[in-house]
GROMACS .gro file of C-alpha atoms in nm:
model
  106
    1UNK     CA    1  -1.768  -4.738   3.947
    2UNK     CA    2  -1.449  -4.939   3.980
    3UNK     CA    3  -1.227  -4.896   4.284
    4UNK     CA    4  -0.885  -4.939   4.119
    5UNK     CA    5  -0.720  -4.994   4.456
    6UNK     CA    6  -0.932  -5.309   4.487
    7UNK     CA    7  -0.834  -5.424   4.139
    8UNK     CA    8  -0.457  -5.396   4.173
    9UNK     CA    9  -0.415  -5.503   4.536
   10UNK     CA   10  -0.539  -5.847   4.628
   11UNK     CA   11  -0.655  -5.881   4.988
   12UNK     CA   12  -0.511  -6.211   5.103
   13UNK     CA   13  -0.395  -6.382   5.417
   14UNK     CA   14  -0.202  -6.709   5.431
   15UNK     CA   15  -0.197  -6.871   5.775
   16UNK     CA   16  -0.118  -7.215   5.911
   17UNK     CA   17  -0.447  -7.266   6.096
   18UNK     CA   18  -0.329  -7.596   6.245
   19UNK     CA   19  -0.016  -7.805   6.187
   20UNK     CA   20   0.005  -7.889   5.817
   21UNK     CA   21  -0.312  -7.697   5.720
   22UNK     CA   22  -0.274  -7.366   5.538
   23UNK     CA   23  -0.574  -7.137   5.495
   24UNK     CA   24  -0.547  -6.895   5.206
   25UNK     CA   25  -0.815  -6.631   5.262
   26UNK     CA   26  -0.887  -6.412   4.962
   27UNK     CA   27  -1.101  -6.099   4.989
   28UNK     CA   28  -1.208  -5.815   4.766
   29UNK     CA   29  -1.165  -5.858   4.392
   30UNK     CA   30  -0.946  -6.139   4.261
   31UNK     CA   31  -0.840  -6.050   3.906
   32UNK     CA   32  -0.559  -6.141   3.667
   33UNK     CA   33  -0.404  -5.801   3.744
   34UNK     CA   34  -0.348  -5.884   4.111
   35UNK     CA   35  -0.294  -6.262   4.097
   36UNK     CA   36   0.088  -6.248   4.080
   37UNK     CA   37   0.118  -6.151   4.447
   38UNK     CA   38  -0.088  -6.455   4.547
   39UNK     CA   39   0.113  -6.677   4.311
   40UNK     CA   40   0.428  -6.571   4.496
   41UNK     CA   41   0.269  -6.662   4.830
   42UNK     CA   42   0.165  -7.004   4.698
   43UNK     CA   43   0.516  -7.080   4.574
   44UNK     CA   44   0.638  -7.047   4.935
   45UNK     CA   45   0.397  -7.308   5.074
   46UNK     CA   46   0.557  -7.637   5.179
   47UNK     CA   47   0.475  -7.943   4.970
   48UNK     CA   48   0.263  -8.233   5.091
   49UNK     CA   49   0.037  -8.036   5.327
   50UNK     CA   50  -0.328  -7.923   5.306
   51UNK     CA   51  -0.413  -7.591   5.140
   52UNK     CA   52  -0.765  -7.448   5.166
   53UNK     CA   53  -0.856  -7.148   4.952
   54UNK     CA   54  -1.135  -6.952   5.123
   55UNK     CA   55  -1.300  -6.715   4.876
   56UNK     CA   56  -1.600  -6.629   5.096
   57UNK     CA   57  -1.478  -6.270   5.149
   58UNK     CA   58  -1.415  -6.203   4.780
   59UNK     CA   59  -1.681  -6.012   4.593
   60UNK     CA   60  -1.554  -6.103   4.248
   61UNK     CA   61  -1.325  -6.375   4.109
   62UNK     CA   62  -1.229  -6.370   3.741
   63UNK     CA   63  -1.170  -6.674   3.520
   64UNK     CA   64  -0.791  -6.632   3.527
   65UNK     CA   65  -0.781  -6.665   3.906
   66UNK     CA   66  -1.030  -6.954   3.899
   67UNK     CA   67  -0.817  -7.136   3.642
   68UNK     CA   68  -0.491  -7.072   3.827
   69UNK     CA   69  -0.634  -7.190   4.159
   70UNK     CA   70  -0.774  -7.500   3.988
   71UNK     CA   71  -0.434  -7.581   3.833
   72UNK     CA   72  -0.258  -7.515   4.164
   73UNK     CA   73  -0.490  -7.768   4.333
   74UNK     CA   74  -0.424  -8.029   4.062
   75UNK     CA   75  -0.047  -7.981   4.077
   76UNK     CA   76  -0.036  -7.971   4.457
   77UNK     CA   77  -0.231  -8.296   4.484
   78UNK     CA   78  -0.015  -8.460   4.216
   79UNK     CA   79   0.282  -8.388   4.444
   80UNK     CA   80   0.130  -8.554   4.751
   81UNK     CA   81  -0.064  -8.270   4.911
   82UNK     CA   82  -0.432  -8.181   4.932
   83UNK     CA   83  -0.583  -7.854   4.809
   84UNK     CA   84  -0.939  -7.732   4.778
   85UNK     CA   85  -1.135  -7.420   4.692
   86UNK     CA   86  -1.423  -7.324   4.920
   87UNK     CA   87  -1.635  -7.021   5.000
   88UNK     CA   88  -1.804  -6.981   4.662
   89UNK     CA   89  -2.154  -7.079   4.775
   90UNK     CA   90  -2.264  -6.712   4.783
   91UNK     CA   91  -2.118  -6.641   4.437
   92UNK     CA   92  -2.295  -6.662   4.103
   93UNK     CA   93  -2.103  -6.791   3.800
   94UNK     CA   94  -2.136  -6.601   3.473
   95UNK     CA   95  -2.173  -6.928   3.279
   96UNK     CA   96  -2.203  -7.301   3.339
   97UNK     CA   97  -1.829  -7.354   3.289
   98UNK     CA   98  -1.673  -7.477   3.618
   99UNK     CA   99  -1.400  -7.210   3.599
  100UNK     CA  100  -1.629  -6.923   3.498
  101UNK     CA  101  -1.592  -6.584   3.668
  102UNK     CA  102  -1.800  -6.542   3.981
  103UNK     CA  103  -1.956  -6.250   4.163
  104UNK     CA  104  -2.092  -6.261   4.517
  105UNK     CA  105  -2.469  -6.234   4.513
  106UNK     CA  106  -2.521  -6.104   4.868
   0.00000   0.00000   0.00000
């Protein structure tokens, strides 16, 4: 059964873990329906720094979020920063596409 509270509220934490390095920790379910809150947080990040998306605490990430994070990384790097997505090693993709939805396997 679906916990609708998990679907509509994205568990996220944006912290500057060291000078110039921003950790964006995403937990729970990351779906198109709750991505806008994260998008607002990302718009506030300073340019030219390092942004690390940690998805290790998420149990599900849909293709919309994967695609938006991927595009954020491309755009951020094109503007002089560095961005990466990590924490998906325990997730299984639903297809071979690099931006396919993922669900944590353990």
